[in-house]
Amino acid sequence: MTDRPLLGLGTLDRLPAASRPLIDPAKTEVGVLHLGLGVFHRAHQVVYTEEAMAATGETRWGICAAGMRSRATVDAVAAQDGLFSVLARDGGPAPVELRVYGALRETRFGAEVADRLADPRITVVTLTVTEKGYLPGSDAIAWLVAGLERRAAAGAGPVTVLSCDNIPHNGRVLADAVLAAAGHLRGWIEENVAFPSSMVDRMVPYARPEDLEQVAAALGVTDRAAVATEPFRQWVIEDRFAAGRPAWEKAGALIVPDVAPYELMKLRLLNGGHSLIAYLGLLHGCETIAEAVSRDDIAAAVRALMDEDVTPTLPVPEGFDLAAYKHTLMQRFANPALRHQTLKVAEDGSLKLPVRLVPVLRERLAAGATPTHAALAIAAWMRWVSLAPRLDDPLADKLRAAAATATNPRSLVDALLPLIAPDAPPEATDLITDRLATLW
Ligand code: CS2
């Protein structure tokens, strides 16, 4: 890296005008608390929240975001006064967007987040803690409950806790996890906290050194917290709030009575498709999702998964153009500028497949159909589990031990399927074994 100055409040005026924040960070107060300071939060909720403030002129929805695992990310963002850039590319010669965002006003690390919830000006908590954040005993849930405890004690009033993770009816899942850990606070939570469900969408890989270099060259400052993403973004939120919120609809979010149809569509088509591409791609040595779908066999498999297996399971919202949605998805997967790591999408498969593709497999089998491509995705995951040099998954040890006992496709399915689909029907085992044999 060169000796360009670091991005921060003091260097904002060096930025090209078109890349400056939409709001004045110095005049923005915190009204939202966020758990999970990863790349997705920065490229999604921060962008919506800043645009909402810019559209309404409200200055009270700045974000205090807490890192759950990476101290380095918290330090990088804090060193830049909360500022970071979003670089959106679609494969064309110039970025579609390159802007520094200023809505993130404070950072915390881990358990420190709890105290912040005692502030009555904070009326919304958002979460991006990934699937494993909702497991019993997770830090995220413990810190959230500790925060709610302080809020109740401080008499700080009702609050909305909004899950932004890829889990069906994520609001209900979160409410159940929080209430199960709440002990004596249960009654207060039931009276004062709303848990809407939401569907979030934007593909955001880990930023690479080349991305940071591109940002620095264009902006003239060093930004160690920049994120590189695609132009597309979507947020559909259940209209169930306990108190005030940013006007996210002014930034394009849909606030609806029921998010379930949107959630299922997104989880099964996009995320389910993603998982299939990632595991098949890894088995073929592909580093990125775009590289994987540039192979005709993988592109054909994803299309077939979407059209033949997933589509018949979806309750499509009134007036929604599903064919166009699927077409756009294929284009997004193929975005050559995105460099979305197959390894990143392959993480935590034991938690992702049960919400993305196992239900498709079960529902289609129950309907008397043969969901070959959902079975192929699961088979590809199993093959990857048995071959991967390293597994990033909360069940990694268990998966490895189970896979180590398997000597043929059938025994691998027998060893792994119960871990992601307990009580799967025998036809599921047969179908996955058949697909696995083609990958063996
Ligand atoms: C991906 C998602 O990593 C994964 O499992 O499928 O992160 C996906 O990129 C986002 O949900 C897109 O909105």
PDB file of C-alpha atoms and ligand atoms in Angstrom, residues 40 166 200-204 266 270-271 274 332 340 344-345 352 356, ligand 1:
ATOM      1  CA  PHE A  40     -22.808  -7.924   4.736  1.00  0.00           C
ATOM      2  CA  ASN A 166     -30.879 -16.254   5.991  1.00  0.00           C
ATOM      3  CA  VAL A 200     -32.244  -9.570   3.130  1.00  0.00           C
ATOM      4  CA  ASP A 201     -30.348  -9.863  -0.116  1.00  0.00           C
ATOM      5  CA  ARG A 202     -27.010  -8.680  -1.436  1.00  0.00           C
ATOM      6  CA  MET A 203     -24.060 -10.844  -2.425  1.00  0.00           C
ATOM      7  CA  VAL A 204     -21.030  -9.671  -0.490  1.00  0.00           C
ATOM      8  CA  LYS A 266     -34.875 -16.131  -1.787  1.00  0.00           C
ATOM      9  CA  LEU A 270     -30.749 -17.852  -4.436  1.00  0.00           C
ATOM     10  CA  ASN A 271     -29.208 -19.452  -1.370  1.00  0.00           C
ATOM     11  CA  HIS A 274     -25.596 -20.739  -4.324  1.00  0.00           C
ATOM     12  CA  ARG A 332     -26.006 -12.139 -10.539  1.00  0.00           C
ATOM     13  CA  HIS A 340     -17.540 -14.347  -4.542  1.00  0.00           C
ATOM     14  CA  LYS A 344     -17.213 -18.585   1.733  1.00  0.00           C
ATOM     15  CA  VAL A 345     -20.575 -19.820   0.456  1.00  0.00           C
ATOM     16  CA  LYS A 352     -27.392 -23.916   5.607  1.00  0.00           C
ATOM     17  CA  ARG A 356     -32.237 -24.084   1.916  1.00  0.00           C
TER      18      ARG A 356
HETATM   19  C1  CS2 B   1     -24.591 -17.088   0.500  1.00  0.00           C
HETATM   20  C2  CS2 B   1     -25.249 -15.827   1.044  1.00  0.00           C
HETATM   21  O1  CS2 B   1     -22.719 -17.409   1.862  1.00  0.00           O
HETATM   22  C3  CS2 B   1     -23.822 -17.833   1.553  1.00  0.00           C
HETATM   23  O2  CS2 B   1     -24.287 -18.846   2.045  1.00  0.00           O
HETATM   24  O3  CS2 B   1     -25.552 -17.891  -0.092  1.00  0.00           O
HETATM   25  O4  CS2 B   1     -24.391 -15.141   1.876  1.00  0.00           O
HETATM   26  C4  CS2 B   1     -25.751 -14.929  -0.095  1.00  0.00           C
HETATM   27  O5  CS2 B   1     -24.687 -14.369  -0.804  1.00  0.00           O
HETATM   28  C5  CS2 B   1     -26.612 -13.830   0.432  1.00  0.00           C
HETATM   29  O6  CS2 B   1     -27.650 -14.374   1.197  1.00  0.00           O
HETATM   30  C6  CS2 B   1     -27.164 -13.007  -0.716  1.00  0.00           C
HETATM   31  O7  CS2 B   1     -28.162 -12.192  -0.261  1.00  0.00           O
END
